[in-house]
Coordinates of N, CA and C in Angstrom, one line a residue:
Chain A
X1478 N 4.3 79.1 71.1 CA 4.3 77.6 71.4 C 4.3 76.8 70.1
X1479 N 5.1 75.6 69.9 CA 5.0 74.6 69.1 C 3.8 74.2 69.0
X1480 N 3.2 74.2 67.5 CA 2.1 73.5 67.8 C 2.4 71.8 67.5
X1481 N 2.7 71.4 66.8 CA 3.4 70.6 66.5 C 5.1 69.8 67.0
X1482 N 5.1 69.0 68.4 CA 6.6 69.0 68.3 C 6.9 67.2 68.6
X1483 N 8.2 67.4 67.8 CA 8.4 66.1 68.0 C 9.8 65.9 68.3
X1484 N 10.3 64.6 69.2 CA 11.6 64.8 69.8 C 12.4 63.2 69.4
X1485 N 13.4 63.0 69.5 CA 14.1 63.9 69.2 C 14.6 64.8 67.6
X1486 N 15.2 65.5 67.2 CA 15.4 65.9 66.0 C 16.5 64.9 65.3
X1487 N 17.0 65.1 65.9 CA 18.1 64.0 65.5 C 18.5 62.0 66.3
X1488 N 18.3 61.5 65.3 CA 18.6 60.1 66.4 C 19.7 59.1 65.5
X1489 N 20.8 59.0 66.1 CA 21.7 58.2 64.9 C 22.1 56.9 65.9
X1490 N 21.7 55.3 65.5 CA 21.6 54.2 66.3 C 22.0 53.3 65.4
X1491 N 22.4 52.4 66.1 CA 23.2 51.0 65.5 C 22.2 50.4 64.7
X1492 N 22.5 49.6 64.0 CA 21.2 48.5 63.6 C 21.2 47.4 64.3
X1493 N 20.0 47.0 64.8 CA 19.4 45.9 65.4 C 18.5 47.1 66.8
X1494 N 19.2 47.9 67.1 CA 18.5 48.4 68.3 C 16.9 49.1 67.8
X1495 N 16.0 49.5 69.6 CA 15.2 49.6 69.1 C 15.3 51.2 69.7
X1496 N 14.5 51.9 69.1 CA 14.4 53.4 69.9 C 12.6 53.8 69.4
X1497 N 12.7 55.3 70.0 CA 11.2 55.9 69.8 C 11.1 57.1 69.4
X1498 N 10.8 57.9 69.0 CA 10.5 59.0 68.8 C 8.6 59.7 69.3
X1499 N 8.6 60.6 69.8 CA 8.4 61.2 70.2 C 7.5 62.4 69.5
X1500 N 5.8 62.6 69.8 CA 5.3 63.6 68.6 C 4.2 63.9 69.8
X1501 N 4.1 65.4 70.1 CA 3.0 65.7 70.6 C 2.1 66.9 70.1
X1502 N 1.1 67.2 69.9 CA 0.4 68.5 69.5 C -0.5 69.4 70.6
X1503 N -0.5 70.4 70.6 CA -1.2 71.4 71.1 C -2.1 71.7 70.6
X1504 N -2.6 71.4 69.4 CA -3.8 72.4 68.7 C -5.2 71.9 68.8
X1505 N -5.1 70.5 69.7 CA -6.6 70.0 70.0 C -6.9 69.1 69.4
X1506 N -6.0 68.9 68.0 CA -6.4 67.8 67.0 C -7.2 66.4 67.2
X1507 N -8.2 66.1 66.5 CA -8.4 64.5 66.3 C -7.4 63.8 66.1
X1508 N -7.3 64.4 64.7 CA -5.9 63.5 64.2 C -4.8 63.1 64.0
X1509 N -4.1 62.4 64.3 CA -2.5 62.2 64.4 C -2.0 61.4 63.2
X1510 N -0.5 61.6 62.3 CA 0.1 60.7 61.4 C 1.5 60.6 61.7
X1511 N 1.8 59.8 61.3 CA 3.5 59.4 61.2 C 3.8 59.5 59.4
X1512 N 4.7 60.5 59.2 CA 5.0 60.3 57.7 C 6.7 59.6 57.7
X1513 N 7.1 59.4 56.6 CA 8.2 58.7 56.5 C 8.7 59.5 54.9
X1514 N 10.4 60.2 55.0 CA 10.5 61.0 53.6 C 11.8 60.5 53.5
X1515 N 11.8 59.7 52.6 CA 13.4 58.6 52.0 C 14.0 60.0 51.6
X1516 N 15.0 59.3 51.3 CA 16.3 60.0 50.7 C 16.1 61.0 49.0
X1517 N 15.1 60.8 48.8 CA 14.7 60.9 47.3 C 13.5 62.2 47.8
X1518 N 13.5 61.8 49.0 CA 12.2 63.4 49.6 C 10.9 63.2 49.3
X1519 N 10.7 61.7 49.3 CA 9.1 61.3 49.2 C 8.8 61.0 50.3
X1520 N 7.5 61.8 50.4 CA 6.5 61.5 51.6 C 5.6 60.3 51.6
X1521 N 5.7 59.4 52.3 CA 4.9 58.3 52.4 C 3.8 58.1 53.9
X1522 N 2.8 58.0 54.1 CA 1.8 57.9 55.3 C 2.3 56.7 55.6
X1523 N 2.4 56.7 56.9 CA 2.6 55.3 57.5 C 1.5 55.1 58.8
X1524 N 1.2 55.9 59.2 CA 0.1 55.9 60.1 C -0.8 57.2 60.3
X1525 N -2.1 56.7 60.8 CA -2.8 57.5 60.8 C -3.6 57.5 61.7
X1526 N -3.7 57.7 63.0 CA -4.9 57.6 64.4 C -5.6 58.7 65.0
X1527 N -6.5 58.0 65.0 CA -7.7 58.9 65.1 C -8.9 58.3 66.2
X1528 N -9.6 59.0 67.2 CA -10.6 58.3 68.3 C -9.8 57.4 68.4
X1529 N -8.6 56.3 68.9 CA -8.5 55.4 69.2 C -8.3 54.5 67.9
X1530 N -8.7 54.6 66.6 CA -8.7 54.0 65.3 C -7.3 54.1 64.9
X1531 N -6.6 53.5 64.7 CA -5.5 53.3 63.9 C -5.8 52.5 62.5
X1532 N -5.4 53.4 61.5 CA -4.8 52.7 60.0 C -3.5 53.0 59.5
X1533 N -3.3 51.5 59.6 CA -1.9 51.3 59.0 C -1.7 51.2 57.6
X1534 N -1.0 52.0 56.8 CA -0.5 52.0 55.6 C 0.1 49.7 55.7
X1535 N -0.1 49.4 54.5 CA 0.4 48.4 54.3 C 1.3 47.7 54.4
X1536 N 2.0 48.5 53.6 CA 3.4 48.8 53.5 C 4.3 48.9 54.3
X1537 N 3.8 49.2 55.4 CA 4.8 49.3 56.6 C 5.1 47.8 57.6
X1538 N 6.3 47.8 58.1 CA 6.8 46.6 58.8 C 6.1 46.7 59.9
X1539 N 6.3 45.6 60.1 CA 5.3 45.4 62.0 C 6.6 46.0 63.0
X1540 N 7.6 46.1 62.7 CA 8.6 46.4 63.6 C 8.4 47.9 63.8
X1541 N 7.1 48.8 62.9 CA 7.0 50.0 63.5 C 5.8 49.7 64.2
X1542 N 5.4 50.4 65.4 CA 4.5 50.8 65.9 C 4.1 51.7 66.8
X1543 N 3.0 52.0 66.6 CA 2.4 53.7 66.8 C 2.2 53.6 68.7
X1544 N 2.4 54.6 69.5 CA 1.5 54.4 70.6 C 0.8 55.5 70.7
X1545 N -0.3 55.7 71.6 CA -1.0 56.8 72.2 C -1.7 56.8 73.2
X1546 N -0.8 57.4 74.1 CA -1.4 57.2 75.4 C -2.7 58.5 75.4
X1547 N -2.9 59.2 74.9 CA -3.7 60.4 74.9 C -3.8 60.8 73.4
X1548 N -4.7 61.4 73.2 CA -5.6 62.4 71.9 C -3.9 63.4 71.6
X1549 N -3.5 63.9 72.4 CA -2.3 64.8 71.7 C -0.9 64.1 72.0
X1550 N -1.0 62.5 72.0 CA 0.4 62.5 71.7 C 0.5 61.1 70.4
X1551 N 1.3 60.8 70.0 CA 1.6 59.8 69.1 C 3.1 59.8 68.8
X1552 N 3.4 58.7 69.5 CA 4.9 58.2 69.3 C 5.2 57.1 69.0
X1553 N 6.4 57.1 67.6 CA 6.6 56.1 67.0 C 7.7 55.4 67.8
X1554 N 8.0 54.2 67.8 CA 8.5 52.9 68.4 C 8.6 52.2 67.3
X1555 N 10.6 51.8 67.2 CA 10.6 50.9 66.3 C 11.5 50.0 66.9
X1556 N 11.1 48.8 66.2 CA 11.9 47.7 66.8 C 13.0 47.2 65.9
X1557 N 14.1 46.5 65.7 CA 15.2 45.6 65.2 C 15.6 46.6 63.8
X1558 N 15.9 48.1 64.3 CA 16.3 48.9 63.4 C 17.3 48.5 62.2
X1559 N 16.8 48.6 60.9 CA 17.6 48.7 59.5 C 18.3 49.4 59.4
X1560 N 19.1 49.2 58.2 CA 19.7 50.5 57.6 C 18.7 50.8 56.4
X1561 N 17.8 50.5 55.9 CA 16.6 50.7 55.6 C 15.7 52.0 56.0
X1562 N 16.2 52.0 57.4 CA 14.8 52.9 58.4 C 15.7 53.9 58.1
X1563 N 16.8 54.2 57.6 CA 17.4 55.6 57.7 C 16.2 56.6 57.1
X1564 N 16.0 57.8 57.7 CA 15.0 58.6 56.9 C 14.4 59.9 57.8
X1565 N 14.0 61.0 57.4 CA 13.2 61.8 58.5 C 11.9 61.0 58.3
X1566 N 11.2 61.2 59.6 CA 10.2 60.9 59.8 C 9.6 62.3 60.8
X1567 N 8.4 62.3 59.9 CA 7.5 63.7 60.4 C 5.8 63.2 61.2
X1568 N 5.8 63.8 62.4 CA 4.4 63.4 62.6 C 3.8 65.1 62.1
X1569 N 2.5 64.6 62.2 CA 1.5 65.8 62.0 C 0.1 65.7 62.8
X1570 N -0.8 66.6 62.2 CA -2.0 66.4 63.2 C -2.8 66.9 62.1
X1571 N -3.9 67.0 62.5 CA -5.5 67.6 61.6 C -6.4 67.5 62.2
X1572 N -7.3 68.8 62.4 CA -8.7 68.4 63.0 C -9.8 67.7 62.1
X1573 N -9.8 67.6 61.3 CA -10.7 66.6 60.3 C -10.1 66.0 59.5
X1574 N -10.8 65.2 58.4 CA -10.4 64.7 57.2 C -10.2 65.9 55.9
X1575 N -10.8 67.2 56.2 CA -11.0 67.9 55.3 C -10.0 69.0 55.4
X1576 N -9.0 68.9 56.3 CA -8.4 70.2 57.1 C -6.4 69.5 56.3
X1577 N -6.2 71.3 56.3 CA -4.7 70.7 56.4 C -3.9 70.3 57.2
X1578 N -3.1 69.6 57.1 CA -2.2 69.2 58.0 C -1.2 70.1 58.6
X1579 N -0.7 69.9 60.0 CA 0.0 70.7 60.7 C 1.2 69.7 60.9
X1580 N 2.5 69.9 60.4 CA 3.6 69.2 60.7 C 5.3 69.7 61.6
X1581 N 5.0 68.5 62.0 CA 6.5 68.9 63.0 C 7.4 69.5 62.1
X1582 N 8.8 69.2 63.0 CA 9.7 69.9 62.4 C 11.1 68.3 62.0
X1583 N 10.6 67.5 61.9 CA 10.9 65.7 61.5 C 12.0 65.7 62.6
X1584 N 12.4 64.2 62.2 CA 13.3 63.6 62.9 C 14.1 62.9 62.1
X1585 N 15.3 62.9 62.4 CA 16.4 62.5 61.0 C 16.6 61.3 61.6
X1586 N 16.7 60.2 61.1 CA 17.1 58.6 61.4 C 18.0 58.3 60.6
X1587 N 19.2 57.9 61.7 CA 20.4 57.2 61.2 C 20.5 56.3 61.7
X1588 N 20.7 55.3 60.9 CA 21.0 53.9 61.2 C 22.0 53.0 60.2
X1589 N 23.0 53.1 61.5 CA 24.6 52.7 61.2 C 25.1 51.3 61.4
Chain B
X526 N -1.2 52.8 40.4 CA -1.1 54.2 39.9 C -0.6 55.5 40.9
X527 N 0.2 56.4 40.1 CA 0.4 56.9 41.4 C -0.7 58.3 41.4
X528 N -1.3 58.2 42.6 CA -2.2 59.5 42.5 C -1.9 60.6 42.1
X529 N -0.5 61.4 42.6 CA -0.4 62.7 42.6 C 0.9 63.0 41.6
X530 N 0.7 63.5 40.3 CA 1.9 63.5 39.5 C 2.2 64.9 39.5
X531 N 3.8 65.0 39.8 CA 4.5 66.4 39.6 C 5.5 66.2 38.9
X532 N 5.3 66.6 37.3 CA 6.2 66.2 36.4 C 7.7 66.9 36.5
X533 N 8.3 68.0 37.3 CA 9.1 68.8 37.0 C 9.4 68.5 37.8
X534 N 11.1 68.0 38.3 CA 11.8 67.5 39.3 C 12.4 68.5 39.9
X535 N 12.8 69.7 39.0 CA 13.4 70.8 38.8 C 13.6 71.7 38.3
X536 N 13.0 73.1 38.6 CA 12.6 74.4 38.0 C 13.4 75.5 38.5
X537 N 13.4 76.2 37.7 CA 14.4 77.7 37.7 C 13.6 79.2 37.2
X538 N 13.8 79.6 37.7 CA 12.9 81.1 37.9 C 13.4 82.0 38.3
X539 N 13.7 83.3 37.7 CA 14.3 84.8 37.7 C 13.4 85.1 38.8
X540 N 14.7 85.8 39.6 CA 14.0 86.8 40.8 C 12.8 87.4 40.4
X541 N 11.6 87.6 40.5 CA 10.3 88.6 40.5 C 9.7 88.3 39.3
X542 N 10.3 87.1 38.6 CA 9.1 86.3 38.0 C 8.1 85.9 38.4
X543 N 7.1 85.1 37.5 CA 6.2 84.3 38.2 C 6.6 82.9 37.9
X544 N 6.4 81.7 38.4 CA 6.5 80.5 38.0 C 5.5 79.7 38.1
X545 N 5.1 78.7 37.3 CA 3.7 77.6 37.5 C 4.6 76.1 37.6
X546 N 3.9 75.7 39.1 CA 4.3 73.9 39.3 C 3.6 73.5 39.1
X547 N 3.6 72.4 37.9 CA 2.7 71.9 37.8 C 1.8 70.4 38.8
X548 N 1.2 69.9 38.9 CA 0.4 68.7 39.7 C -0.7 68.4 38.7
X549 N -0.6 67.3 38.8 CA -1.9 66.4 38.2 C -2.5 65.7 39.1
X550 N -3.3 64.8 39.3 CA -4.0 64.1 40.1 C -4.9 63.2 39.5
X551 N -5.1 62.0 40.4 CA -6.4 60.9 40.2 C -7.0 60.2 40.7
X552 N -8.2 60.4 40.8 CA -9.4 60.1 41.9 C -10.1 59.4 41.0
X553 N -11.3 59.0 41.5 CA -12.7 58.8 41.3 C -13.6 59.4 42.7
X554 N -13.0 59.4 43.2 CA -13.9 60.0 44.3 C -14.2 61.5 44.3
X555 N -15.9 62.1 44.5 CA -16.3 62.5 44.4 C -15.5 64.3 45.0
X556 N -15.2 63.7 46.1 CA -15.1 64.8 47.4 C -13.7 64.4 47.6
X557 N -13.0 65.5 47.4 CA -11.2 65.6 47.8 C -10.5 67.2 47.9
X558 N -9.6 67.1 48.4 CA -9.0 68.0 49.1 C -7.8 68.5 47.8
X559 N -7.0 69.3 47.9 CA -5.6 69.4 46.9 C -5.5 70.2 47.7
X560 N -3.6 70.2 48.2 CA -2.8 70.7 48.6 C -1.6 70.7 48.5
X561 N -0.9 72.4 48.6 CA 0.5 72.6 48.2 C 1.3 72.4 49.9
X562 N 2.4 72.4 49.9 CA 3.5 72.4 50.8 C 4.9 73.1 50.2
X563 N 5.5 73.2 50.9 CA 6.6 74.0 50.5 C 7.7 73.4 52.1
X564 N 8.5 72.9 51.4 CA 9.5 72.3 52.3 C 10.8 72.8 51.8
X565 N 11.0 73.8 52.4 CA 12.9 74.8 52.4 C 14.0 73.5 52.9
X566 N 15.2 73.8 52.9 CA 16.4 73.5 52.9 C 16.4 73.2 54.8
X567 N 15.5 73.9 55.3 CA 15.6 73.6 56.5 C 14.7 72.7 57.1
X568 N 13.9 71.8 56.2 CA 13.6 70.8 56.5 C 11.7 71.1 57.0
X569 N 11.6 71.8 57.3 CA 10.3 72.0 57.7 C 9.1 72.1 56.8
X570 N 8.1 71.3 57.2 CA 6.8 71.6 56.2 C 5.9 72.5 56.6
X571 N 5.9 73.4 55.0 CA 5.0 74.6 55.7 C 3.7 74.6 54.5
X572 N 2.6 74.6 54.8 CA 1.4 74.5 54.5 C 1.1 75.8 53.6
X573 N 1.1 75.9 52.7 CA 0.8 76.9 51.6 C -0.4 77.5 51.4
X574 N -1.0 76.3 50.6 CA -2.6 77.0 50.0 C -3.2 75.3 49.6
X575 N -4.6 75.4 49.9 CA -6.0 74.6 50.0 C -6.7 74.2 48.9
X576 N -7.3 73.6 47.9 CA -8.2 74.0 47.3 C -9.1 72.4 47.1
X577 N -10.4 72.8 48.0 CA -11.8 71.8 47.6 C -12.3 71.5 46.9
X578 N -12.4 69.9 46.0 CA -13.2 70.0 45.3 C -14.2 70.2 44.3
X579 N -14.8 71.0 45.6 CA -16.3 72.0 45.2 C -16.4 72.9 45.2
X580 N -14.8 73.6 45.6 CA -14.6 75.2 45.4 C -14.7 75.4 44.0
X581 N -15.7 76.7 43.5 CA -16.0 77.1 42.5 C -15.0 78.0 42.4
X582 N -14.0 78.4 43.0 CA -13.1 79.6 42.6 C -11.5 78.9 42.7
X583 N -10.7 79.6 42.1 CA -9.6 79.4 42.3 C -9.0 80.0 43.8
X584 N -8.3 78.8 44.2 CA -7.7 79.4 45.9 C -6.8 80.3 45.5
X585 N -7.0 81.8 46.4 CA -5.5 82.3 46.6 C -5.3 82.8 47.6
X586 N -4.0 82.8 48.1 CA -2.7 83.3 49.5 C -1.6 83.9 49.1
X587 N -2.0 85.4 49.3 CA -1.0 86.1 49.1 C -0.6 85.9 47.4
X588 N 0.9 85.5 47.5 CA 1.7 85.5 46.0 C 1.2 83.8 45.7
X589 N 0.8 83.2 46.0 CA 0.5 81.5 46.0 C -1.2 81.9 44.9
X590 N -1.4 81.4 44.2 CA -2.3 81.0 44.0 C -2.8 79.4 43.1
X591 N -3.9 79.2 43.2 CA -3.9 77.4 42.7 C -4.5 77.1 41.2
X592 N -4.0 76.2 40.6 CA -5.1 76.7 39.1 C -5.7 75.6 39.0
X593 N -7.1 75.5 38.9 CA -7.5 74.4 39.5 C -8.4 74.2 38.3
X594 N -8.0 73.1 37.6 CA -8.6 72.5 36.2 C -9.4 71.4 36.6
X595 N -10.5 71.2 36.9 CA -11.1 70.2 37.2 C -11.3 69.0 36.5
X596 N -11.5 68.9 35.6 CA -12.2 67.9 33.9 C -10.4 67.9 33.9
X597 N -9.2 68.3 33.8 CA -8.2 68.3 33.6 C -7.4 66.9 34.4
X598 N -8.3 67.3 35.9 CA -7.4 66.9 37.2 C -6.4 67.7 37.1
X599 N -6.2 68.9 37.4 CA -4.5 69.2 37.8 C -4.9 70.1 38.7
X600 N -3.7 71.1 39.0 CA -3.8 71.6 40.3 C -2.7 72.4 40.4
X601 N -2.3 73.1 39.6 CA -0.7 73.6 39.8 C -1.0 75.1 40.2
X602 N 0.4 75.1 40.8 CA 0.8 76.3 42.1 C 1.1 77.0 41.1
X603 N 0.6 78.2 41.4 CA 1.4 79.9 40.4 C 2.0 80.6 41.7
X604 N 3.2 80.7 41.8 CA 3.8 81.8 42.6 C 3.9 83.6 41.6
X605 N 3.6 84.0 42.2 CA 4.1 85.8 41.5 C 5.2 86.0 42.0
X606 N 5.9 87.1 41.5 CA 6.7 87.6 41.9 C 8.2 87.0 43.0
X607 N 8.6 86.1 42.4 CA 9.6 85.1 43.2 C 10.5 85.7 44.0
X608 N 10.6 85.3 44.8 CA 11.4 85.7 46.0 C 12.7 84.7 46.2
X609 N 14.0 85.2 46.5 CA 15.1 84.2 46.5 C 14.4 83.1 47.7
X610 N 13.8 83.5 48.6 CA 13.3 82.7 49.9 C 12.2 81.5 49.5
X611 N 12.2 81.8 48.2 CA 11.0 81.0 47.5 C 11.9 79.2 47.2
X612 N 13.0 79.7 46.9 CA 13.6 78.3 46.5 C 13.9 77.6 47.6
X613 N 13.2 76.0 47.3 CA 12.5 75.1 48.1 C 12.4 73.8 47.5
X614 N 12.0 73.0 48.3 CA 10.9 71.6 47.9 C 9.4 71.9 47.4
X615 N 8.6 72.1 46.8 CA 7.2 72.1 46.8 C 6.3 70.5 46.6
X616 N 5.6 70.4 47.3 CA 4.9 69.0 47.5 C 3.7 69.3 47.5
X617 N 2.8 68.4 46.0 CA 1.0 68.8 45.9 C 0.8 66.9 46.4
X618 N -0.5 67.9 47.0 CA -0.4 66.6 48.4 C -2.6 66.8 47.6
X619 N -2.9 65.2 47.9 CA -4.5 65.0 47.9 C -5.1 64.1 49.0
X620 N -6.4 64.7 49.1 CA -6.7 64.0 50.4 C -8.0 63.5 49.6
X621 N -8.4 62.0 49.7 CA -9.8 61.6 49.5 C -10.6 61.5 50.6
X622 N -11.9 62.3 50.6 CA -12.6 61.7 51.7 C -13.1 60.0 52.0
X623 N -13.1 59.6 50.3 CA -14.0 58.3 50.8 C -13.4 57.1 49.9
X624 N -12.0 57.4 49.6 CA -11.4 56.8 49.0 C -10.0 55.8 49.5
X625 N -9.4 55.0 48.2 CA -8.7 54.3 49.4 C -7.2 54.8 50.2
X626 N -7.1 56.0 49.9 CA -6.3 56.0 51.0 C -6.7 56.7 52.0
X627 N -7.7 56.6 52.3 CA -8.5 56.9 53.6 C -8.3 58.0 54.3
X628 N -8.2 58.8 54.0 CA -8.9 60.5 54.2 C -6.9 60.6 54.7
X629 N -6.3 59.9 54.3 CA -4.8 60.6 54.7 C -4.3 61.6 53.2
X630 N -3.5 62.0 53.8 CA -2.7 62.5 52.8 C -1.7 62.6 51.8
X631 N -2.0 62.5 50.8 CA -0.9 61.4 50.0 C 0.1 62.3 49.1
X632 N 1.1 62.4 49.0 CA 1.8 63.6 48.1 C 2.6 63.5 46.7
X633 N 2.5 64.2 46.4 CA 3.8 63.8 45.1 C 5.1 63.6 45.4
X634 N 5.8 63.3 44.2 CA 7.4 63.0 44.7 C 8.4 64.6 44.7
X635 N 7.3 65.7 44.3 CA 8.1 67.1 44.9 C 8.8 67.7 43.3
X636 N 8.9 68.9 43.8 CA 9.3 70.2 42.6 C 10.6 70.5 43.4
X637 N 11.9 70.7 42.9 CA 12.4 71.2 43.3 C 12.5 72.8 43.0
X638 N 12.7 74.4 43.5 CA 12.3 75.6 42.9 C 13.5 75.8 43.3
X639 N 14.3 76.5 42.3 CA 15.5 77.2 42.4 C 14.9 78.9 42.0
X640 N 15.5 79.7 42.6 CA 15.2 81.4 42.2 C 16.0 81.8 42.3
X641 N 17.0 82.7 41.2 CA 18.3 83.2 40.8 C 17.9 84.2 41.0
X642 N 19.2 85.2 42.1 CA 19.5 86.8 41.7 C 19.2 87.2 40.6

């Protein structure tokens, strides 16, 4: 079993539209992230939820946003897609602050 | 500033050498995490090796081991004995517990590892 899975793998969309992606975990986790890895293969946090707490990296547009309907799922929702947003985006999970991370297998964004 | 410095964009290493990546780091906080990743050509992040802190020892996994300079801040990965399967992304990643990027995980901009026949 995946412990980590996130859907779809591939998503290639026009700009202006909105879509979602998809991250759920099996392993029990507290914690859920959304990472974002530009073209250059830098990992940047963009979200982080935990008990119902969400922190948002800064830096990020309000046209992302996280949902969670439950402890094992966390799906990103973006709205008025750029060619900007091109990029994989990886969720992960962690039972603590102190633990490693367990990461999908990303999601490639194209935005055409 | 950026927390996690990995000065070598790109490294080369004979089959069944050993290689050292280097990582720096910078905190002030007390209590923090360092960790390696290893991200292949196939896109996946795969979780390497750990090191606390307040571990008094150097972490090791297998051919992976961490060299953990404290007073230094650094943190670099020793692979043994390289494997062609070894050539990859490597990403040294820091976690603060009580600092400001809030117990996430923050990474460097990555090693590339090439291993020649």
């Amino acid at each position: 079993d995946t412990a980590v899975s996130q859907t779809p793998k591939y998503l290639v969309t026009q700009m202006g539209n909105d879509k979602s992606i998809k991250c759920e975990q099996n392993l029990g986790h507290d914690t859920m992230y959304w990472y974002k890895q530009d073209s250059k293969k830098f990992l940047k946090i963009m979200f982080s939820y935990n008990n119902k707490e969400l922190i948002i990296n800064e830096t990020v547009p309000n046209r992302f946003s996280p949902k969670s309907p439950d402890k094992a799922h966390l799906n990103l929702h973006i709205n008025s897609l750029e060619l900007g947003d091109s990029a994989v985006y990886f969720c992960a999970s962690s039972s603590n602050t102190n633990e490693k991370l367990f990461f999908g297998s990303g999601t490639q964004l194209s935005v055409l | 500033a950026q927390k996690i410095t990995q000065t070598q964009p790109g490294m080369f290493v004979q089959e069944k050498e050993a290689v050292t990546l280097d990582c720096t780091y910078d905190t002030s906080d007390p209590s923090y995490g360092l960790f390696w990743y290893k991200q292949p050509s196939s896109g996946e992040m795969i979780f390497l090796i750990y090191q606390g802190s307040y571990d008094q020892q150097n972490a090791t996994e297998g051919r992976y081991s961490l060299n953990f300079q404290k007073a230094r801040k650094s943190a670099n990965l020793v692979i043994s004995a390289s494997q062609l399967g070894d050539s990859a992304m490597y990403f040294c990643a820091m976690r603060e517990l009580y600092g400001g990027s809030q117990g996430n995980l923050i990474f460097g901009k990555g090693t590339k590892l090439s291993v020649k026949p």
